[in-house]
Amino acid sequence: MKNVVVVGSQWGDEGKGKIVDWLSSEADVVVRFQGGHNAGHTLVIDGKTYKLRLLPSGIVRENKISIIGNGVVVDPWALIDEIEEIRNKGVNINEENLLVSEAVSLILPVHRELDALREDNNKNGKIGTTRRGIGPAYEDKVGRRSIRLVDLSSEENLDAKLTVLLDHHNALRKGMNVKEYNKQNLKEELLKIAPKILKYSKPIWKKIDEFKKSNKKMLFEGAQGILLDVDHGTYPFVTSSNTVASSAATGSGCGVNTINYILGITKAYTTRVGEGPFPSEQKNQIGEKLGEKGKEFGTVTSRKRRCGWFDAVLVKQTIKTSGINGIALTKLDVLDEFDTIQICIAYDLNGKKIDYLPASSIEQFKVKPIYKSFKGWKTSTNGIKSFSELPKQAQTYIKFIEEFVEAKVSTVSTSPERKDTILIENPFEI
């Protein structure tokens, strides 16, 4: 039995939804372990489209258990709305197939407001957050003042914890000339939604241990991408959690020895949402064409994504920092019409050639990509299901990526449809 972690090897939006859905059909348990409802997965199953934000991808399949681990920050109102939305599409969601860690920290209205206030008042430039309160909620978690799901089970305990939380937030709000937040109103809102979400609450570390003992196949589903990791990403233009694969252990309480295989979802070109450095970005017709062909708009925010050539330097770096065993190459078909395709293989930093992205954000903005050119295949790869049937130039492109980043290409996706997948090796069976 294999337990597989799926992470994005770039800045997110790599097409994890389709790959995770395909893997979840083989898994017994699907676990979300970090992030919040700022990252979305789009699944297309039997002609039906499901846009998931907090719910694990396994939720749309029968006889699967979906888990939201302690590493996730949960907006309870957003979660209940999403449950109802997916239920209305005919999916059965109950306390048996959806388990939420009792230790998750909650995103509250005060977090959403602070997120927006900071983004609008940031004199040093925007970070590009989704304004959903994820960052401030993680800050409170680290600051040991967050409201956790288990706190909703006791009004007395909740009242005391809200006092601590709002002492901090109202001091911030006062400094920003914003009206103080009313504790009573917030407490009433939380007590009102408490019964709707507490019924899913479980000690997840204990449940996962039970699943391990009964040899259940587990799939750990990451959100965003490794380049948005708060430690290993393009700081400060990052998310507020660790997006590397090792977070699957801390974000669920399973222990690192539970993880057997790490799959990095990797787009055949590069995209980024929001602000921050992007060495291979194409602010020209090439970028526009990639965005148009790839339908590069955010699942959650509908924001237009920045587009550029494949950056093999960055992907090699994320493979090392996350311990990726193999990559699933997605959206290959988007490159079908290009005469020439470029891959970034190094950077020029002030006249010096380097083979990694520096930690300094100043230098990250300064690096210039050094490209290797490939002849385009100029024919459709859409729907191809065998590697040998791919055009020779496409095979060359894939093999070069595989050798350069030092990780096997285990899967190639040739369309948004789940069936249009070239499976080279199954992570659950290696």
GROMACS .gro file of C-alpha atoms in nm:
model
  430
    1MET     CA    1   0.000   0.000   0.000
    2LYS     CA    2   0.126   0.347  -0.090
    3ASN     CA    3   0.037   0.681   0.066
    4VAL     CA    4   0.089   0.961  -0.183
    5VAL     CA    5   0.137   1.337  -0.134
    6VAL     CA    6   0.045   1.565  -0.422
    7VAL     CA    7   0.199   1.913  -0.432
    8GLY     CA    8   0.228   2.186  -0.694
    9SER     CA    9   0.588   2.234  -0.809
   10GLN     CA   10   0.544   2.593  -0.931
   11TRP     CA   11   0.331   2.889  -0.811
   12GLY     CA   12   0.009   2.689  -0.794
   13ASP     CA   13  -0.258   2.649  -1.065
   14GLU     CA   14  -0.065   2.355  -1.215
   15GLY     CA   15  -0.378   2.149  -1.277
   16LYS     CA   16  -0.374   1.953  -0.950
   17GLY     CA   17  -0.751   1.906  -0.954
   18LYS     CA   18  -0.760   1.664  -1.245
   19ILE     CA   19  -0.459   1.461  -1.125
   20VAL     CA   20  -0.584   1.450  -0.766
   21ASP     CA   21  -0.927   1.338  -0.887
   22TRP     CA   22  -0.769   1.060  -1.091
   23LEU     CA   23  -0.561   0.949  -0.791
   24SER     CA   24  -0.855   0.984  -0.551
   25SER     CA   25  -1.044   0.724  -0.750
   26GLU     CA   26  -0.778   0.476  -0.627
   27ALA     CA   27  -0.740   0.614  -0.275
   28ASP     CA   28  -0.959   0.533   0.023
   29VAL     CA   29  -0.888   0.856   0.212
   30VAL     CA   30  -0.812   1.206   0.076
   31VAL     CA   31  -0.656   1.463   0.311
   32ARG     CA   32  -0.619   1.842   0.280
   33PHE     CA   33  -0.327   1.949   0.499
   34GLN     CA   34  -0.260   2.324   0.452
   35GLY     CA   35  -0.396   2.647   0.309
   36GLY     CA   36  -0.749   2.776   0.313
   37HIS     CA   37  -1.026   2.857   0.068
   38ASN     CA   38  -0.794   3.079  -0.134
   39ALA     CA   39  -0.691   2.787  -0.356
   40GLY     CA   40  -0.933   2.602  -0.580
   41HIS     CA   41  -0.948   2.274  -0.767
   42THR     CA   42  -1.174   2.230  -1.067
   43LEU     CA   43  -1.291   1.873  -1.132
   44VAL     CA   44  -1.482   1.762  -1.441
   45ILE     CA   45  -1.652   1.426  -1.386
   46ASP     CA   46  -1.907   1.279  -1.629
   47GLY     CA   47  -1.967   1.624  -1.776
   48LYS     CA   48  -2.029   1.782  -1.433
   49THR     CA   49  -1.796   2.057  -1.311
   50TYR     CA   50  -1.714   2.084  -0.942
   51LYS     CA   51  -1.520   2.384  -0.810
   52LEU     CA   52  -1.373   2.291  -0.473
   53ARG     CA   53  -1.203   2.533  -0.237
   54LEU     CA   54  -1.184   2.372   0.108
   55LEU     CA   55  -1.332   2.029   0.046
   56PRO     CA   56  -1.085   1.756  -0.052
   57SER     CA   57  -1.123   1.620  -0.405
   58GLY     CA   58  -1.236   1.280  -0.277
   59ILE     CA   59  -1.567   1.427  -0.161
   60VAL     CA   60  -1.727   1.397  -0.506
   61ARG     CA   61  -1.665   1.021  -0.516
   62GLU     CA   62  -1.865   0.754  -0.337
   63ASN     CA   63  -1.708   0.544  -0.061
   64LYS     CA   64  -1.418   0.785  -0.002
   65ILE     CA   65  -1.334   0.957   0.324
   66SER     CA   66  -1.236   1.324   0.299
   67ILE     CA   67  -1.033   1.493   0.572
   68ILE     CA   68  -0.955   1.857   0.647
   69GLY     CA   69  -0.641   1.842   0.860
   70ASN     CA   70  -0.519   2.065   1.141
   71GLY     CA   71  -0.280   2.250   0.907
   72VAL     CA   72  -0.572   2.406   0.718
   73VAL     CA   73  -0.733   2.734   0.825
   74VAL     CA   74  -1.110   2.710   0.788
   75ASP     CA   75  -1.365   2.982   0.728
   76PRO     CA   76  -1.669   2.803   0.879
   77TRP     CA   77  -1.921   3.005   0.676
   78ALA     CA   78  -1.732   2.937   0.352
   79LEU     CA   79  -1.711   2.565   0.435
   80ILE     CA   80  -2.085   2.532   0.506
   81ASP     CA   81  -2.166   2.723   0.184
   82GLU     CA   82  -1.936   2.493  -0.014
   83ILE     CA   83  -2.091   2.181   0.139
   84GLU     CA   84  -2.438   2.304   0.036
   85GLU     CA   85  -2.315   2.397  -0.311
   86ILE     CA   86  -2.169   2.051  -0.372
   87ARG     CA   87  -2.472   1.879  -0.215
   88ASN     CA   88  -2.692   2.063  -0.464
   89LYS     CA   89  -2.498   1.888  -0.741
   90GLY     CA   90  -2.607   1.551  -0.604
   91VAL     CA   91  -2.308   1.469  -0.382
   92ASN     CA   92  -2.380   1.307  -0.045
   93ILE     CA   93  -2.180   1.477   0.234
   94ASN     CA   94  -2.217   1.360   0.593
   95GLU     CA   95  -2.024   1.303   0.915
   96GLU     CA   96  -1.900   0.966   0.789
   97ASN     CA   97  -1.731   1.085   0.469
   98LEU     CA   98  -1.618   1.432   0.581
   99LEU     CA   99  -1.396   1.470   0.887
  100VAL     CA  100  -1.256   1.804   1.005
  101SER     CA  101  -0.975   1.827   1.259
  102GLU     CA  102  -1.093   1.964   1.592
  103ALA     CA  103  -0.764   2.157   1.598
  104VAL     CA  104  -0.813   2.363   1.281
  105SER     CA  105  -0.782   2.737   1.332
  106LEU     CA  106  -1.081   2.937   1.212
  107ILE     CA  107  -1.086   3.230   0.972
  108LEU     CA  108  -1.316   3.496   1.113
  109PRO     CA  109  -1.467   3.814   0.963
  110VAL     CA  110  -1.206   4.015   1.151
  111HIS     CA  111  -0.934   3.829   0.956
  112ARG     CA  112  -1.094   3.901   0.621
  113GLU     CA  113  -1.122   4.270   0.706
  114LEU     CA  114  -0.760   4.293   0.822
  115ASP     CA  115  -0.642   4.118   0.505
  116ALA     CA  116  -0.820   4.372   0.285
  117LEU     CA  117  -0.714   4.671   0.497
  118ARG     CA  118  -0.350   4.573   0.474
  119GLU     CA  119  -0.361   4.504   0.103
  120ASP     CA  120  -0.524   4.841   0.036
  121ASN     CA  121  -0.294   5.034   0.271
  122ASN     CA  122   0.035   4.861   0.193
  123LYS     CA  123   0.267   5.152   0.118
  124ASN     CA  124   0.550   4.919   0.024
  125GLY     CA  125   0.350   4.746  -0.249
  126LYS     CA  126   0.087   4.477  -0.263
  127ILE     CA  127   0.155   4.113  -0.183
  128GLY     CA  128  -0.136   4.002  -0.399
  129THR     CA  129  -0.341   3.812  -0.139
  130THR     CA  130  -0.691   3.685  -0.216
  131ARG     CA  131  -0.830   3.895   0.074
  132ARG     CA  132  -0.992   3.590   0.232
  133GLY     CA  133  -0.823   3.626   0.569
  134ILE     CA  134  -0.585   3.333   0.536
  135GLY     CA  135  -0.269   3.524   0.631
  136PRO     CA  136  -0.411   3.695   0.942
  137ALA     CA  137  -0.563   3.362   1.057
  138TYR     CA  138  -0.222   3.191   1.036
  139GLU     CA  139  -0.068   3.486   1.223
  140ASP     CA  140  -0.312   3.435   1.509
  141LYS     CA  141  -0.239   3.062   1.506
  142VAL     CA  142   0.134   3.123   1.548
  143GLY     CA  143   0.058   3.399   1.798
  144ARG     CA  144  -0.135   3.144   2.008
  145ARG     CA  145  -0.457   3.343   2.008
  146SER     CA  146  -0.659   3.176   1.731
  147ILE     CA  147  -1.008   3.038   1.773
  148ARG     CA  148  -1.001   2.667   1.691
  149LEU     CA  149  -1.292   2.447   1.593
  150VAL     CA  150  -1.294   2.272   1.930
  151ASP     CA  151  -1.340   2.612   2.101
  152LEU     CA  152  -1.692   2.638   1.956
  153SER     CA  153  -1.808   2.358   2.184
  154SER     CA  154  -1.790   2.575   2.498
  155GLU     CA  155  -1.947   2.922   2.513
  156GLU     CA  156  -1.751   3.012   2.826
  157ASN     CA  157  -1.420   2.909   2.668
  158LEU     CA  158  -1.507   3.083   2.341
  159ASP     CA  159  -1.587   3.408   2.524
  160ALA     CA  160  -1.250   3.409   2.701
  161LYS     CA  161  -1.058   3.331   2.382
  162LEU     CA  162  -1.242   3.601   2.185
  163THR     CA  163  -1.134   3.854   2.448
  164VAL     CA  164  -0.767   3.766   2.389
  165LEU     CA  165  -0.812   3.767   2.011
  166LEU     CA  166  -0.992   4.100   1.993
  167ASP     CA  167  -0.755   4.273   2.235
  168HIS     CA  168  -0.494   4.216   1.965
  169HIS     CA  169  -0.711   4.295   1.662
  170ASN     CA  170  -0.878   4.602   1.806
  171ALA     CA  171  -0.537   4.750   1.886
  172LEU     CA  172  -0.444   4.701   1.521
  173ARG     CA  173  -0.775   4.844   1.402
  174LYS     CA  174  -0.734   5.149   1.624
  175GLY     CA  175  -0.392   5.210   1.468
  176MET     CA  176  -0.554   5.192   1.124
  177ASN     CA  177  -0.837   5.428   1.224
  178VAL     CA  178  -1.097   5.153   1.190
  179LYS     CA  179  -1.388   5.091   1.425
  180GLU     CA  180  -1.328   4.827   1.693
  181TYR     CA  181  -1.477   4.483   1.639
  182ASN     CA  182  -1.775   4.391   1.861
  183LYS     CA  183  -1.706   4.073   2.060
  184GLN     CA  184  -2.070   3.992   2.135
  185ASN     CA  185  -2.171   4.005   1.770
  186LEU     CA  186  -1.882   3.779   1.668
  187LYS     CA  187  -1.957   3.533   1.947
  188GLU     CA  188  -2.323   3.511   1.843
  189GLU     CA  189  -2.224   3.448   1.480
  190LEU     CA  190  -1.989   3.168   1.586
  191LEU     CA  191  -2.237   3.005   1.823
  192LYS     CA  192  -2.498   3.012   1.547
  193ILE     CA  193  -2.279   2.825   1.298
  194ALA     CA  194  -2.116   2.597   1.560
  195PRO     CA  195  -2.368   2.306   1.538
  196LYS     CA  196  -2.340   2.298   1.158
  197ILE     CA  197  -1.965   2.246   1.162
  198LEU     CA  198  -1.892   2.075   1.496
  199LYS     CA  199  -2.066   1.759   1.378
  200TYR     CA  200  -1.773   1.699   1.141
  201SER     CA  201  -1.511   1.755   1.415
  202LYS     CA  202  -1.276   1.464   1.492
  203PRO     CA  203  -0.927   1.396   1.637
  204ILE     CA  204  -0.776   1.353   1.291
  205TRP     CA  205  -0.437   1.220   1.401
  206LYS     CA  206  -0.621   0.934   1.570
  207LYS     CA  207  -0.843   0.863   1.269
  208ILE     CA  208  -0.542   0.858   1.035
  209ASP     CA  209  -0.365   0.612   1.265
  210GLU     CA  210  -0.671   0.386   1.244
  211PHE     CA  211  -0.667   0.411   0.864
  212LYS     CA  212  -0.297   0.321   0.859
  213LYS     CA  213  -0.360   0.012   1.071
  214SER     CA  214  -0.638  -0.101   0.835
  215ASN     CA  215  -0.413  -0.050   0.528
  216LYS     CA  216  -0.619   0.229   0.373
  217LYS     CA  217  -0.461   0.407   0.078
  218MET     CA  218  -0.425   0.774   0.164
  219LEU     CA  219  -0.384   1.068  -0.070
  220PHE     CA  220  -0.258   1.396   0.079
  221GLU     CA  221  -0.369   1.690  -0.129
  222GLY     CA  222  -0.168   2.013  -0.123
  223ALA     CA  223  -0.293   2.358  -0.214
  224GLN     CA  224  -0.107   2.635  -0.400
  225GLY     CA  225   0.251   2.555  -0.505
  226ILE     CA  226   0.596   2.515  -0.350
  227LEU     CA  227   0.713   2.854  -0.481
  228LEU     CA  228   0.447   3.005  -0.253
  229ASP     CA  229   0.586   2.825   0.054
  230VAL     CA  230   0.645   3.070   0.339
  231ASP     CA  231   0.999   2.931   0.390
  232HIS     CA  232   1.103   2.808   0.044
  233GLY     CA  233   0.904   3.034  -0.188
  234THR     CA  234   0.953   3.381  -0.336
  235TYR     CA  235   0.923   3.552   0.003
  236PRO     CA  236   0.747   3.785   0.085
  237PHE     CA  237   0.527   3.716  -0.219
  238VAL     CA  238   0.411   3.385  -0.074
  239THR     CA  239   0.120   3.227   0.107
  240SER     CA  240   0.113   3.196   0.487
  241SER     CA  241   0.166   2.822   0.518
  242ASN     CA  242   0.426   2.562   0.425
  243THR     CA  243   0.327   2.413   0.090
  244VAL     CA  244   0.612   2.160   0.068
  245ALA     CA  245   0.527   1.791   0.091
  246SER     CA  246   0.656   1.747   0.447
  247SER     CA  247   0.363   1.967   0.559
  248ALA     CA  248   0.138   1.669   0.490
  249ALA     CA  249   0.274   1.515   0.809
  250THR     CA  250   0.250   1.821   1.035
  251GLY     CA  251  -0.078   1.934   0.880
  252SER     CA  252  -0.254   1.607   0.954
  253GLY     CA  253  -0.062   1.447   1.241
  254CYS     CA  254   0.034   1.136   1.047
  255GLY     CA  255   0.412   1.130   1.094
  256VAL     CA  256   0.655   1.154   0.802
  257ASN     CA  257   0.697   0.775   0.785
  258THR     CA  258   0.338   0.756   0.657
  259ILE     CA  259   0.440   0.917   0.326
  260ASN     CA  260   0.565   0.680   0.058
  261TYR     CA  261   0.561   0.883  -0.265
  262ILE     CA  262   0.558   1.255  -0.350
  263LEU     CA  263   0.408   1.362  -0.682
  264GLY     CA  264   0.476   1.714  -0.807
  265ILE     CA  265   0.213   1.855  -1.041
  266THR     CA  266   0.400   2.057  -1.302
  267LYS     CA  267   0.256   2.271  -1.580
  268ALA     CA  268   0.431   2.243  -1.919
  269TYR     CA  269   0.481   2.621  -1.906
  270THR     CA  270   0.472   2.860  -1.608
  271THR     CA  271   0.199   3.080  -1.458
  272ARG     CA  272   0.168   3.302  -1.155
  273VAL     CA  273  -0.122   3.490  -0.994
  274GLY     CA  274  -0.066   3.815  -0.809
  275GLU     CA  275   0.253   4.004  -0.738
  276GLY     CA  276   0.613   3.888  -0.711
  277PRO     CA  277   0.913   3.788  -0.924
  278PHE     CA  278   0.861   3.574  -1.234
  279PRO     CA  279   1.187   3.535  -1.435
  280SER     CA  280   1.040   3.362  -1.743
  281GLU     CA  281   0.725   3.577  -1.766
  282GLN     CA  282   0.626   3.678  -2.119
  283LYS     CA  283   0.459   4.019  -2.120
  284ASN     CA  284   0.388   3.993  -2.491
  285GLN     CA  285   0.188   3.797  -2.749
  286ILE     CA  286   0.345   3.470  -2.632
  287GLY     CA  287   0.215   3.528  -2.278
  288GLU     CA  288  -0.126   3.627  -2.413
  289LYS     CA  289  -0.142   3.315  -2.630
  290LEU     CA  290  -0.045   3.086  -2.341
  291GLY     CA  291  -0.315   3.247  -2.124
  292GLU     CA  292  -0.578   3.221  -2.394
  293LYS     CA  293  -0.503   2.859  -2.489
  294GLY     CA  294  -0.462   2.751  -2.127
  295LYS     CA  295  -0.771   2.940  -2.003
  296GLU     CA  296  -0.555   3.092  -1.733
  297PHE     CA  297  -0.804   3.240  -1.490
  298GLY     CA  298  -0.821   3.156  -1.119
  299THR     CA  299  -1.078   2.898  -1.002
  300VAL     CA  300  -1.158   3.096  -0.687
  301THR     CA  301  -1.078   3.456  -0.778
  302SER     CA  302  -1.117   3.459  -1.161
  303ARG     CA  303  -0.797   3.665  -1.165
  304LYS     CA  304  -0.600   3.654  -1.489
  305ARG     CA  305  -0.276   3.461  -1.450
  306ARG     CA  306   0.062   3.585  -1.563
  307CYS     CA  307   0.215   3.343  -1.817
  308GLY     CA  308   0.564   3.249  -1.932
  309TRP     CA  309   0.792   2.973  -2.053
  310PHE     CA  310   0.876   2.664  -1.847
  311ASP     CA  311   1.133   2.749  -1.581
  312ALA     CA  312   1.333   2.430  -1.526
  313VAL     CA  313   1.563   2.600  -1.273
  314LEU     CA  314   1.272   2.669  -1.041
  315VAL     CA  315   1.115   2.327  -1.082
  316LYS     CA  316   1.447   2.155  -1.012
  317GLN     CA  317   1.474   2.368  -0.696
  318THR     CA  318   1.124   2.278  -0.575
  319ILE     CA  319   1.187   1.910  -0.644
  320LYS     CA  320   1.484   1.926  -0.407
  321THR     CA  321   1.311   2.128  -0.131
  322SER     CA  322   1.001   1.907  -0.136
  323GLY     CA  323   1.157   1.566  -0.200
  324ILE     CA  324   0.948   1.506  -0.512
  325ASN     CA  325   0.979   1.154  -0.656
  326GLY     CA  326   0.800   1.209  -0.984
  327ILE     CA  327   0.615   1.482  -1.173
  328ALA     CA  328   0.282   1.491  -1.352
  329LEU     CA  329   0.323   1.720  -1.653
  330THR     CA  330  -0.002   1.903  -1.729
  331LYS     CA  331  -0.140   2.118  -2.012
  332LEU     CA  332   0.107   1.991  -2.271
  333ASP     CA  333  -0.157   2.054  -2.539
  334VAL     CA  334  -0.144   2.431  -2.473
  335LEU     CA  335   0.197   2.435  -2.647
  336ASP     CA  336   0.071   2.263  -2.964
  337GLU     CA  337   0.069   2.571  -3.189
  338PHE     CA  338   0.406   2.728  -3.106
  339ASP     CA  339   0.683   2.731  -3.369
  340THR     CA  340   0.951   2.755  -3.102
  341ILE     CA  341   0.927   2.667  -2.733
  342GLN     CA  342   1.172   2.788  -2.472
  343ILE     CA  343   1.288   2.637  -2.141
  344CYS     CA  344   1.473   2.846  -1.883
  345ILE     CA  345   1.787   2.650  -1.786
  346ALA     CA  346   1.984   2.913  -1.588
  347TYR     CA  347   1.982   3.277  -1.478
  348ASP     CA  348   2.201   3.575  -1.542
  349LEU     CA  349   2.248   3.779  -1.223
  350ASN     CA  350   2.450   4.094  -1.287
  351GLY     CA  351   2.653   3.916  -1.556
  352LYS     CA  352   2.709   3.599  -1.353
  353LYS     CA  353   2.544   3.270  -1.455
  354ILE     CA  354   2.369   3.093  -1.166
  355ASP     CA  355   2.168   2.770  -1.146
  356TYR     CA  356   1.921   2.854  -0.866
  357LEU     CA  357   1.682   3.129  -0.758
  358PRO     CA  358   1.844   3.344  -0.487
  359ALA     CA  359   1.665   3.394  -0.154
  360SER     CA  360   1.686   3.775  -0.182
  361SER     CA  361   1.370   3.923  -0.331
  362ILE     CA  362   1.578   4.207  -0.478
  363GLU     CA  363   1.793   3.955  -0.667
  364GLN     CA  364   1.487   3.748  -0.763
  365PHE     CA  365   1.355   4.051  -0.951
  366LYS     CA  366   1.695   4.110  -1.113
  367VAL     CA  367   1.769   3.764  -1.256
  368LYS     CA  368   1.735   3.726  -1.631
  369PRO     CA  369   1.642   3.387  -1.780
  370ILE     CA  370   1.884   3.195  -2.000
  371TYR     CA  371   1.683   2.981  -2.243
  372LYS     CA  372   1.728   2.664  -2.442
  373SER     CA  373   1.511   2.658  -2.756
  374PHE     CA  374   1.307   2.364  -2.878
  375LYS     CA  375   1.132   2.319  -3.208
  376GLY     CA  376   0.755   2.315  -3.166
  377TRP     CA  377   0.558   2.010  -3.276
  378LYS     CA  378   0.283   2.209  -3.449
  379THR     CA  379   0.026   1.932  -3.424
  380SER     CA  380  -0.246   1.847  -3.174
  381THR     CA  381  -0.159   1.641  -2.869
  382ASN     CA  382  -0.510   1.686  -2.728
  383GLY     CA  383  -0.648   1.356  -2.600
  384ILE     CA  384  -0.338   1.142  -2.672
  385LYS     CA  385  -0.317   0.857  -2.420
  386SER     CA  386   0.017   0.695  -2.504
  387PHE     CA  387   0.366   0.847  -2.478
  388SER     CA  388   0.476   0.679  -2.802
  389GLU     CA  389   0.191   0.850  -2.989
  390LEU     CA  390   0.313   1.197  -2.892
  391PRO     CA  391   0.497   1.393  -3.164
  392LYS     CA  392   0.875   1.335  -3.153
  393GLN     CA  393   0.940   1.701  -3.066
  394ALA     CA  394   0.697   1.674  -2.771
  395GLN     CA  395   0.876   1.360  -2.651
  396THR     CA  396   1.209   1.543  -2.676
  397TYR     CA  397   1.069   1.835  -2.475
  398ILE     CA  398   0.942   1.603  -2.199
  399LYS     CA  399   1.261   1.397  -2.182
  400PHE     CA  400   1.473   1.711  -2.151
  401ILE     CA  401   1.259   1.834  -1.860
  402GLU     CA  402   1.283   1.494  -1.692
  403GLU     CA  403   1.664   1.486  -1.717
  404PHE     CA  404   1.716   1.850  -1.619
  405VAL     CA  405   1.494   1.857  -1.310
  406GLU     CA  406   1.616   1.511  -1.200
  407ALA     CA  407   1.273   1.358  -1.147
  408LYS     CA  408   1.081   1.111  -1.357
  409VAL     CA  409   0.780   1.231  -1.554
  410SER     CA  410   0.526   0.980  -1.428
  411THR     CA  411   0.216   1.127  -1.594
  412VAL     CA  412   0.136   1.355  -1.887
  413SER     CA  413  -0.198   1.533  -1.914
  414THR     CA  414  -0.315   1.620  -2.266
  415SER     CA  415  -0.653   1.784  -2.194
  416PRO     CA  416  -0.873   1.887  -1.899
  417GLU     CA  417  -1.063   1.558  -1.933
  418ARG     CA  418  -0.968   1.294  -1.678
  419LYS     CA  419  -0.944   1.018  -1.940
  420ASP     CA  420  -0.687   1.212  -2.144
  421THR     CA  421  -0.390   1.114  -1.930
  422ILE     CA  422  -0.073   0.930  -2.024
  423LEU     CA  423   0.017   0.712  -1.725
  424ILE     CA  424   0.383   0.616  -1.722
  425GLU     CA  425   0.392   0.495  -1.361
  426ASN     CA  426   0.122   0.476  -1.094
  427PRO     CA  427   0.235   0.638  -0.766
  428PHE     CA  428   0.019   0.396  -0.568
  429GLU     CA  429   0.189   0.093  -0.722
  430ILE     CA  430   0.558   0.181  -0.727
   0.00000   0.00000   0.00000
